XYZ file of C-alpha atoms in Angstrom:
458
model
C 0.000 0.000 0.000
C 1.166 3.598 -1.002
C -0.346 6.520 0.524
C 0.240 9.685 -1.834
C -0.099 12.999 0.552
C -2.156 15.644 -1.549
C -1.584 19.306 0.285
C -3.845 21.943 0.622
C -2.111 24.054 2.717
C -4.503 27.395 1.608
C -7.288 25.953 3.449
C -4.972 23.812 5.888
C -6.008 20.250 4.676
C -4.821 17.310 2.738
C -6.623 14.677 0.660
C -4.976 11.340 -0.035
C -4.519 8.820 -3.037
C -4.454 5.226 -1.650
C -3.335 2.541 -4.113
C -1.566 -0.366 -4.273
C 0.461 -0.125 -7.574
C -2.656 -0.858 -9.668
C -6.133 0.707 -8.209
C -6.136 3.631 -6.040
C -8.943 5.314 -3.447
C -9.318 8.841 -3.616
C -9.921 10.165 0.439
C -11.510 14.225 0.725
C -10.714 15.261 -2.081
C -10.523 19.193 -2.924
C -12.571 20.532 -5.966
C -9.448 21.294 -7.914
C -8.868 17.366 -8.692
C -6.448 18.102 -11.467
C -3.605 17.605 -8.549
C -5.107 14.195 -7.799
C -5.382 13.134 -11.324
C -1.890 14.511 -11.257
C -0.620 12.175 -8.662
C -2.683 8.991 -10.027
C -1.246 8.721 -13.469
C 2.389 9.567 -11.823
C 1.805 6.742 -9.607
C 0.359 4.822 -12.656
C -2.883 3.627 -11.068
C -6.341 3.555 -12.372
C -8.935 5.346 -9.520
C -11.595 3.409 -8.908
C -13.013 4.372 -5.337
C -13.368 7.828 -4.260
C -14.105 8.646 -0.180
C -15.496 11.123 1.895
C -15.392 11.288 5.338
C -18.047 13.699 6.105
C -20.076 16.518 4.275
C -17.237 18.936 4.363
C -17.734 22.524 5.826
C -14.660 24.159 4.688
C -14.471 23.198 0.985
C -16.067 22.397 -1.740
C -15.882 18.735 -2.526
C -13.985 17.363 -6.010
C -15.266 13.962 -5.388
C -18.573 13.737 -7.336
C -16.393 15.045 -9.972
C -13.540 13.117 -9.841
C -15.973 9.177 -9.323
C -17.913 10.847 -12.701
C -14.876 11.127 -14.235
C -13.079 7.880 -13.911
C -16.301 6.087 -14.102
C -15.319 5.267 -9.770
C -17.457 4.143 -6.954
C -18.316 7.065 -4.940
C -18.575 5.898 -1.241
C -20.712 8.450 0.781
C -22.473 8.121 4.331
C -26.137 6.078 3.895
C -27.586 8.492 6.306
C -26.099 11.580 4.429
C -28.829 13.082 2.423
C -27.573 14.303 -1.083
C -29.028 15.131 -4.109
C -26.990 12.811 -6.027
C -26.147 9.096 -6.904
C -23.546 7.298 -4.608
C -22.614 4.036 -3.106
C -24.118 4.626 0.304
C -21.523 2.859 2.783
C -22.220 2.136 6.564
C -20.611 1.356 9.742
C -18.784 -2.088 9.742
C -18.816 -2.573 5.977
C -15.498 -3.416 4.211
C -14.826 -3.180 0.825
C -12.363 -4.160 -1.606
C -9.876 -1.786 -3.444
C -7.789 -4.099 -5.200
C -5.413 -5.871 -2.514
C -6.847 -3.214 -0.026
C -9.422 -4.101 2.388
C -11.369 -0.782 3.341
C -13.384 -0.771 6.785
C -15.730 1.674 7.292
C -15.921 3.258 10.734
C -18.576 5.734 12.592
C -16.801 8.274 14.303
C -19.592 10.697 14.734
C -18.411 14.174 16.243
C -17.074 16.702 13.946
C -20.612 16.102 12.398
C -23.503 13.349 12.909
C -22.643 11.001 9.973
C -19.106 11.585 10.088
C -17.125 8.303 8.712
C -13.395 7.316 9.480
C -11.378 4.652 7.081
C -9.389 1.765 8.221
C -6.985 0.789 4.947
C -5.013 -2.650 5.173
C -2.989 -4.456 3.125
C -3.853 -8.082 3.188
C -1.636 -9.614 0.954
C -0.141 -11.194 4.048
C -0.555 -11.248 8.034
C 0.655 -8.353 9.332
C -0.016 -6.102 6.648
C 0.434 -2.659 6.782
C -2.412 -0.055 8.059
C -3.822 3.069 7.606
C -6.180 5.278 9.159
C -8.026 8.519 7.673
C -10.293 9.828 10.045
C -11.106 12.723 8.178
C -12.373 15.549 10.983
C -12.511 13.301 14.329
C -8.789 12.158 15.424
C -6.284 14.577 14.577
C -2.676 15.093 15.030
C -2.593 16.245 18.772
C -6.330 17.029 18.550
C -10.002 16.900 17.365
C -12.295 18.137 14.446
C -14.515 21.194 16.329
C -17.818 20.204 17.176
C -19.955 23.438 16.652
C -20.185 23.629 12.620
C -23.972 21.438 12.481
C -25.931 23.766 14.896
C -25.383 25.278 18.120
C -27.929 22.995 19.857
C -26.060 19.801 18.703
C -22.702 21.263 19.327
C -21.912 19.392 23.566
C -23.365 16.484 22.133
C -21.489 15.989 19.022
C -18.663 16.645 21.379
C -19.330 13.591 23.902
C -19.540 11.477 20.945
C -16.318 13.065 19.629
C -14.778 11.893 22.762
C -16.462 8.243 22.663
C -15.391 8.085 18.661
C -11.705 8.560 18.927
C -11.550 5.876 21.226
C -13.326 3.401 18.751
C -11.209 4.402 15.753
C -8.158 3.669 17.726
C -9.171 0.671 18.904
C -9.965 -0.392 15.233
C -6.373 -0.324 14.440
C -2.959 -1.045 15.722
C -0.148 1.130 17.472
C 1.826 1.484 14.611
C -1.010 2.154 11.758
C -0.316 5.609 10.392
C -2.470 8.206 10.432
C -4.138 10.549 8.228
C -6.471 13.063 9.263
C -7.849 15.806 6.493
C -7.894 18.474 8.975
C -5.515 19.943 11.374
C -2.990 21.614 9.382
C -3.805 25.109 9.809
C -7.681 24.186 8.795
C -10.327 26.595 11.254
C -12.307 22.857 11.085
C -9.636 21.918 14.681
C -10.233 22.478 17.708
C -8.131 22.131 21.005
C -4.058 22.419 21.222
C -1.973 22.693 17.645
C -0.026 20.377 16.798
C 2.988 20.878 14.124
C 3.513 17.251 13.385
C 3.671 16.356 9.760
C 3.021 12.556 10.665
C 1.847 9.988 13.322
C 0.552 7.048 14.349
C -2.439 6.026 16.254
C -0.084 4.262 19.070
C 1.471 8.022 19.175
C -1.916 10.117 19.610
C -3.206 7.647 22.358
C -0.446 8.582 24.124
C -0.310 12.002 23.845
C -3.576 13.523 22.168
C -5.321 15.496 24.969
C -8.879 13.139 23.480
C -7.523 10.167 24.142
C -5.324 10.747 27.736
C -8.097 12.850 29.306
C -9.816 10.102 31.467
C -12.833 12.369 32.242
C -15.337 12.812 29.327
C -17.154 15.591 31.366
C -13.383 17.734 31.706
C -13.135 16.959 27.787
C -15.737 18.264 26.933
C -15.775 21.429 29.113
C -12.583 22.111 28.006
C -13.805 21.644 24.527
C -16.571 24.022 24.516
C -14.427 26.307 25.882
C -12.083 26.706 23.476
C -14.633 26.551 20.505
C -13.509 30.202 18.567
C -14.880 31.779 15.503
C -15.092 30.052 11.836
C -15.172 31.329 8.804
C -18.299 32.849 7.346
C -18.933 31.054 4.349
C -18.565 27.720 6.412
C -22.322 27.966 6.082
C -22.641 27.326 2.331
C -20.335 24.617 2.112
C -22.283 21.568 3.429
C -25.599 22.662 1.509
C -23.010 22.860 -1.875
C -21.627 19.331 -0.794
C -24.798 18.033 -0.358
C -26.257 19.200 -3.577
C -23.558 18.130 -5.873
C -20.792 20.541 -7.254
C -20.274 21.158 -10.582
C -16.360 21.311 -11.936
C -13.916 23.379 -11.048
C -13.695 26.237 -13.222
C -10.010 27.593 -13.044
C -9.529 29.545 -16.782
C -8.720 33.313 -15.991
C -11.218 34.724 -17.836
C -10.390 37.360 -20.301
C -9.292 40.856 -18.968
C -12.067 43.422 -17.935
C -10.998 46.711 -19.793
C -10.633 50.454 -18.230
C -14.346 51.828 -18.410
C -15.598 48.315 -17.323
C -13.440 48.430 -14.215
C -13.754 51.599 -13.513
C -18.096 51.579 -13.186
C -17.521 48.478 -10.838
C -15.266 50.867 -8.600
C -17.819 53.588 -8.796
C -20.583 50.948 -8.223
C -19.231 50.069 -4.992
C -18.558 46.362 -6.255
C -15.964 44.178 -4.770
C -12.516 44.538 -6.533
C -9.640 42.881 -4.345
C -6.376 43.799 -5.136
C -3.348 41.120 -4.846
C -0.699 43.083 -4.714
C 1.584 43.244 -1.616
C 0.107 45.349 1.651
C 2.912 47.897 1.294
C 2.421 49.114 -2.934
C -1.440 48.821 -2.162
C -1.560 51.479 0.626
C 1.390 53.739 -1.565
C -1.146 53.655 -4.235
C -4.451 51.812 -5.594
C -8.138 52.430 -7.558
C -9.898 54.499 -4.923
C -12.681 51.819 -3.629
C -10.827 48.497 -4.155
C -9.333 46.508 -1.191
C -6.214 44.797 -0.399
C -5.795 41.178 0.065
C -2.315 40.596 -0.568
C -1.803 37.101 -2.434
C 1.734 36.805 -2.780
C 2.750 36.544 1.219
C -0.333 36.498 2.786
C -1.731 33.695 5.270
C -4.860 32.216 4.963
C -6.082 34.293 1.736
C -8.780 32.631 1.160
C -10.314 32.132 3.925
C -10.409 35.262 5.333
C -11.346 37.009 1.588
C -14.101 34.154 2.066
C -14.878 35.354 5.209
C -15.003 39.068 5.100
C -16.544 39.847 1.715
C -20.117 38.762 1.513
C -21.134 35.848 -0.152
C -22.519 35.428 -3.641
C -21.242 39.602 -4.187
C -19.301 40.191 -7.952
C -15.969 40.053 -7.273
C -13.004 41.539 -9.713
C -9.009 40.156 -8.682
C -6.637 42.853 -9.302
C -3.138 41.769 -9.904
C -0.267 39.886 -12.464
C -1.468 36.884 -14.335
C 0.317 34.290 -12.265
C -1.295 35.599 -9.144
C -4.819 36.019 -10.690
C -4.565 32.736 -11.560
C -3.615 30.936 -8.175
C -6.435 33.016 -6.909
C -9.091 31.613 -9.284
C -8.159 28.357 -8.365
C -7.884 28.930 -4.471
C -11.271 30.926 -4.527
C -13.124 27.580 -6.298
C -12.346 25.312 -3.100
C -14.813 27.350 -1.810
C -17.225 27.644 -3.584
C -16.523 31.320 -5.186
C -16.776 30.469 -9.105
C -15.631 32.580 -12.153
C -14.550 35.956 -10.238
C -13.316 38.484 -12.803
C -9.933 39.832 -13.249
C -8.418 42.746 -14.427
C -4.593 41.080 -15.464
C -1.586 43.803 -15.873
C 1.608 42.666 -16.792
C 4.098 41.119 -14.132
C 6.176 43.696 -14.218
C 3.860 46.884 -14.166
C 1.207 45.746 -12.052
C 2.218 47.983 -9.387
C 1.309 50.795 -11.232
C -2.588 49.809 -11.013
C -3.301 53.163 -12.189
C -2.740 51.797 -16.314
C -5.684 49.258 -15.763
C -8.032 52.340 -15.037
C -6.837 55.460 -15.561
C -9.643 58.006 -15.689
C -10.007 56.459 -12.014
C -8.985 58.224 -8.879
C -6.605 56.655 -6.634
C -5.952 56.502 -2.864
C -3.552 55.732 -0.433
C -2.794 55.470 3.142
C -0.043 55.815 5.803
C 1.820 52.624 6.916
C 4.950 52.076 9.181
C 6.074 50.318 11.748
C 5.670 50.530 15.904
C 8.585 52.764 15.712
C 6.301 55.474 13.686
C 2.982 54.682 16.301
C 4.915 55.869 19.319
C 6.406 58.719 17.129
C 3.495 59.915 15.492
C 0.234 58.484 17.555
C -1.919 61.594 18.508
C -3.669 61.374 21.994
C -6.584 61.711 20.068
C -5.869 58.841 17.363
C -7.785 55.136 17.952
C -5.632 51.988 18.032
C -7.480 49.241 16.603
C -6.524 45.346 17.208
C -7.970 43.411 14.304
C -6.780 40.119 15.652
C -9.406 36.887 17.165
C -10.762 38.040 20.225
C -8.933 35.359 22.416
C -5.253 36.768 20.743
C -6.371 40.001 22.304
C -7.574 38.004 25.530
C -3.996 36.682 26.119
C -2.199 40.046 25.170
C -2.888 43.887 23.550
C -1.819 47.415 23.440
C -3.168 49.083 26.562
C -6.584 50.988 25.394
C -6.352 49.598 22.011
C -10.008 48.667 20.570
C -10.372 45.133 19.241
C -12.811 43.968 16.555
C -11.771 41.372 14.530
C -11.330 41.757 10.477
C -14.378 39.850 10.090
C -16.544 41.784 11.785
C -15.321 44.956 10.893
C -17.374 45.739 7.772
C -20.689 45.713 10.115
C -18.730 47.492 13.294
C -17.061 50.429 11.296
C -19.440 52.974 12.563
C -18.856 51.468 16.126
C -15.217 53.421 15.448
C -14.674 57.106 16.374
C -14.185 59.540 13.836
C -10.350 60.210 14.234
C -7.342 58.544 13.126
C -7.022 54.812 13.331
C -4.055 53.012 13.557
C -4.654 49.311 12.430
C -2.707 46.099 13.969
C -2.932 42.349 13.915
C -0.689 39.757 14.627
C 1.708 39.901 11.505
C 0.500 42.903 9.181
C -1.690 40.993 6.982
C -5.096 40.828 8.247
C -4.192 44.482 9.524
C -3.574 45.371 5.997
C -7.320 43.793 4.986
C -8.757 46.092 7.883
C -6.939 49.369 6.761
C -8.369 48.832 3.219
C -11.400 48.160 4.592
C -11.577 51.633 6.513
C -9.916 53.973 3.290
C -12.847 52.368 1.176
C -15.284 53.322 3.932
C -13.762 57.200 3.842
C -11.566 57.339 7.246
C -8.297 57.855 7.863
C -6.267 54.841 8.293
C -2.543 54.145 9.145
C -1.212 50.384 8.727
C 1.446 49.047 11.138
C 2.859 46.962 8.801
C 4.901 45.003 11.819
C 3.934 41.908 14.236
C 2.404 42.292 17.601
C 5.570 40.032 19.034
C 7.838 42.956 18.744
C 5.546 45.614 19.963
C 6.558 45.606 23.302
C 10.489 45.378 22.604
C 9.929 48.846 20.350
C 8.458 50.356 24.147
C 4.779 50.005 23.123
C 2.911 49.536 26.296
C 1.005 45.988 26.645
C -0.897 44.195 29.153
């Protein structure tokens, strides 16, 4: 058995390719299945089975696609209720992949039907196993238990407690395993982890699931530690459910000048990809910045700020605008528009409209707040709520980037000086606030260093 590792480190998840030289099994995979095909015909196996674990509420599935594609059996929860033809597997049933045995395993939790895989290689005792458990066990942690409904959420967590300790017991020590989530996803819950592999043996010995010996404590300390998710979580189970269509990833030919420029002046969305830094020096008055290049978690938070199902225009160089196409589909945003300059004068947005006005805004570092900061002037910490918890800038105000578009008014009309953890989702915030008409400054710098430039914390 060969276990190909498919990384999705945008939306912090991995799918897998199971095969065993001939026939492969497809586990979660992402919408963009190109990259699986990819690793199939390397691997020079036919795919025949294609898995999911669960109704996925961070992405937008690729495995309707993918079975219809190579003519594969697509193995989905009986008890899930879709809108489209699959082989409808249960608890206890084992199928065949070639040499692979495949036992299916309930390990309700992260949601009701939630299923976990048990992979062995029986072409002799002792063959080699493998576990995908999908959003229940993960490395040094759990799938969250609050993405079905909030009345659901404690009990999907005692059963995430129970359903750990069944998948582990459905395997042995030294079975590897191989969780979707849990690699920067918002779909974990409980302490990170940055292992890159494991084994069950290895997470029942340290995985704060599987040592805590009170299910009550677990699942206090669960609940407490349940945090914001992103807002377009919400559409992705009813997508799954329904049946996605393809992946569409072709940029689609350049808007020109006047059409770009009426979008601005409508008020649409037009996100510009360029980094933080050229967009506050200069940019289209009434676009905002979501750098693509070096920023974290781009699409979840452009997922999570900008309403759903709004036009949307990507500003940038072709090789950006392109990522970003394909990035945006995982989650459901289809066929955005683009207005492509060339690599190397995209920072001068200006040519791709220019009968438009532009904008800008101040930026620095902490160095500049503590030389410039007016008594009168607003800090604002755009950071989670429980990063401001554990530490902030004394009398700094804190609402988080995704709240900010219905809070702005909340903000006093003076100068605000924006901060997060790193720059970037400081840099989504400031844009936020130009397009809205105040006056912004970015500190382009993170929050670990504030205190060593003499900025007062607590």
């Amino acid at each position: 058995m060969d276990v190909v590792v498919i990384e999705t480190p945008q939306l912090g998840d991995r799918s897998y390719l199971v095969h065993d030289g001939s026939v492969a099994l497809v586990i979660d995979p992402q919408r963009d299945i190109d990259r699986v095909e990819a690793a199939a015909e390397k691997a020079g196996v036919r795919i025949t089975h294609v898995a999911e674990t669960h109704l996925h509420n961070d992405y937008v599935t690729g495995g309707l696609v993918l079975a219809e594609n190579h003519g594969a059996e697509y193995l989905v929860n009986a008890a899930d209720e879709v809108s489209f033809t699959r082989v409808p597997v249960t608890d206890g049933q084992v199928l065949r992949v070639g040499r692979l045995s495949v036992s299916v395993i309930a390990t309700p939790g992260h949601t009701h039907t939630h299923l976990s895989y048990v992979v062995r290689d029986d072409t002799h005792d002792g063959g080699t196993e493998a576990v995908f458990s999908g959003g229940s066990l993960l490395y040094g942690s759990v799938g969250r238990t609050d993405l079905v409904s909030p009345h659901d959420t404690a009990k999907l967590a005692h059963e995430q407690y129970s359903s750990v300790r069944r998948l582990v017991d459905s395997a042995a020590p030294d079975a590897a395993l191989y969780p979707t989530h849990g690699f920067g996803s918002f779909c974990s819950i409980g302490p990170a982890s940055h292992q890159e592999a494991s084994t069950i043996g290895e997470q029942a010995a340290s995985n704060h699931a599987l040592t805590d010996p009170s299910e009550d404590h677990f699942v206090s300390q669960l609940l407490e530690n349940i945090t914001a998710y992103p807002a377009y979580y919400a559409h992705m189970s009813p997508l799954n459910a329904a049946g996605p269509d393809p992946a569409i990833l072709d940029v689609p030919d350049s808007v020109d000048a006047e059409e770009l420029g009426r979008r601005l002046r409508a008020g649409e969305w037009v996100v510009d990809l360029r980094h933080r830094v050229a967009f506050a020096d200069s940019h289209l008055q009434g676009s905002v910045s979501f750098e693509y290049g070096h920023g974290e978690n781009f699409t979840s938070y452009l997922g999570w700020v900008i309403p759903w199902d709004q036009p949307l225009t990507l500003l940038g160089p072709l090789s950006e605008v392109e990522k970003a196409i394909r990035d945006l589909a995982r989650i459901g945003i289809d066929s955005p528009d683009a207005a492509v300059g060339p690599e190397s004068t995209v920072p001068n947005v200006g040519a791709l409209a220019p009968d438009h006005p532009r904008a800008s805004y101040g930026h620095g570092d902490w160095a500049v707040l503590l030389r410039d900061r007016e008594p009168e002037d607003e800090v604002l910490d755009v950071r989670r709520p429980e990063e401001y918890m554990a530490s902030h800038i004394k009398g700094a105000l804190n609402i988080p980037v995704y709240e900010l578009l219905g809070r702005i008014t909340e903000l006093p009309d003076t100068r605000i000086w924006v901060h997060c953890a790193t720059g970037y989702r400081a840099s989504v915030a400031a844009s936020l606030l130009n397009r809205a008409g105040r006056e912004v400054v970015l500190i382009n710098a993170g929050f670990r260093d504030a205190a060593g430039a003499g900025i007062e914390t607590t």
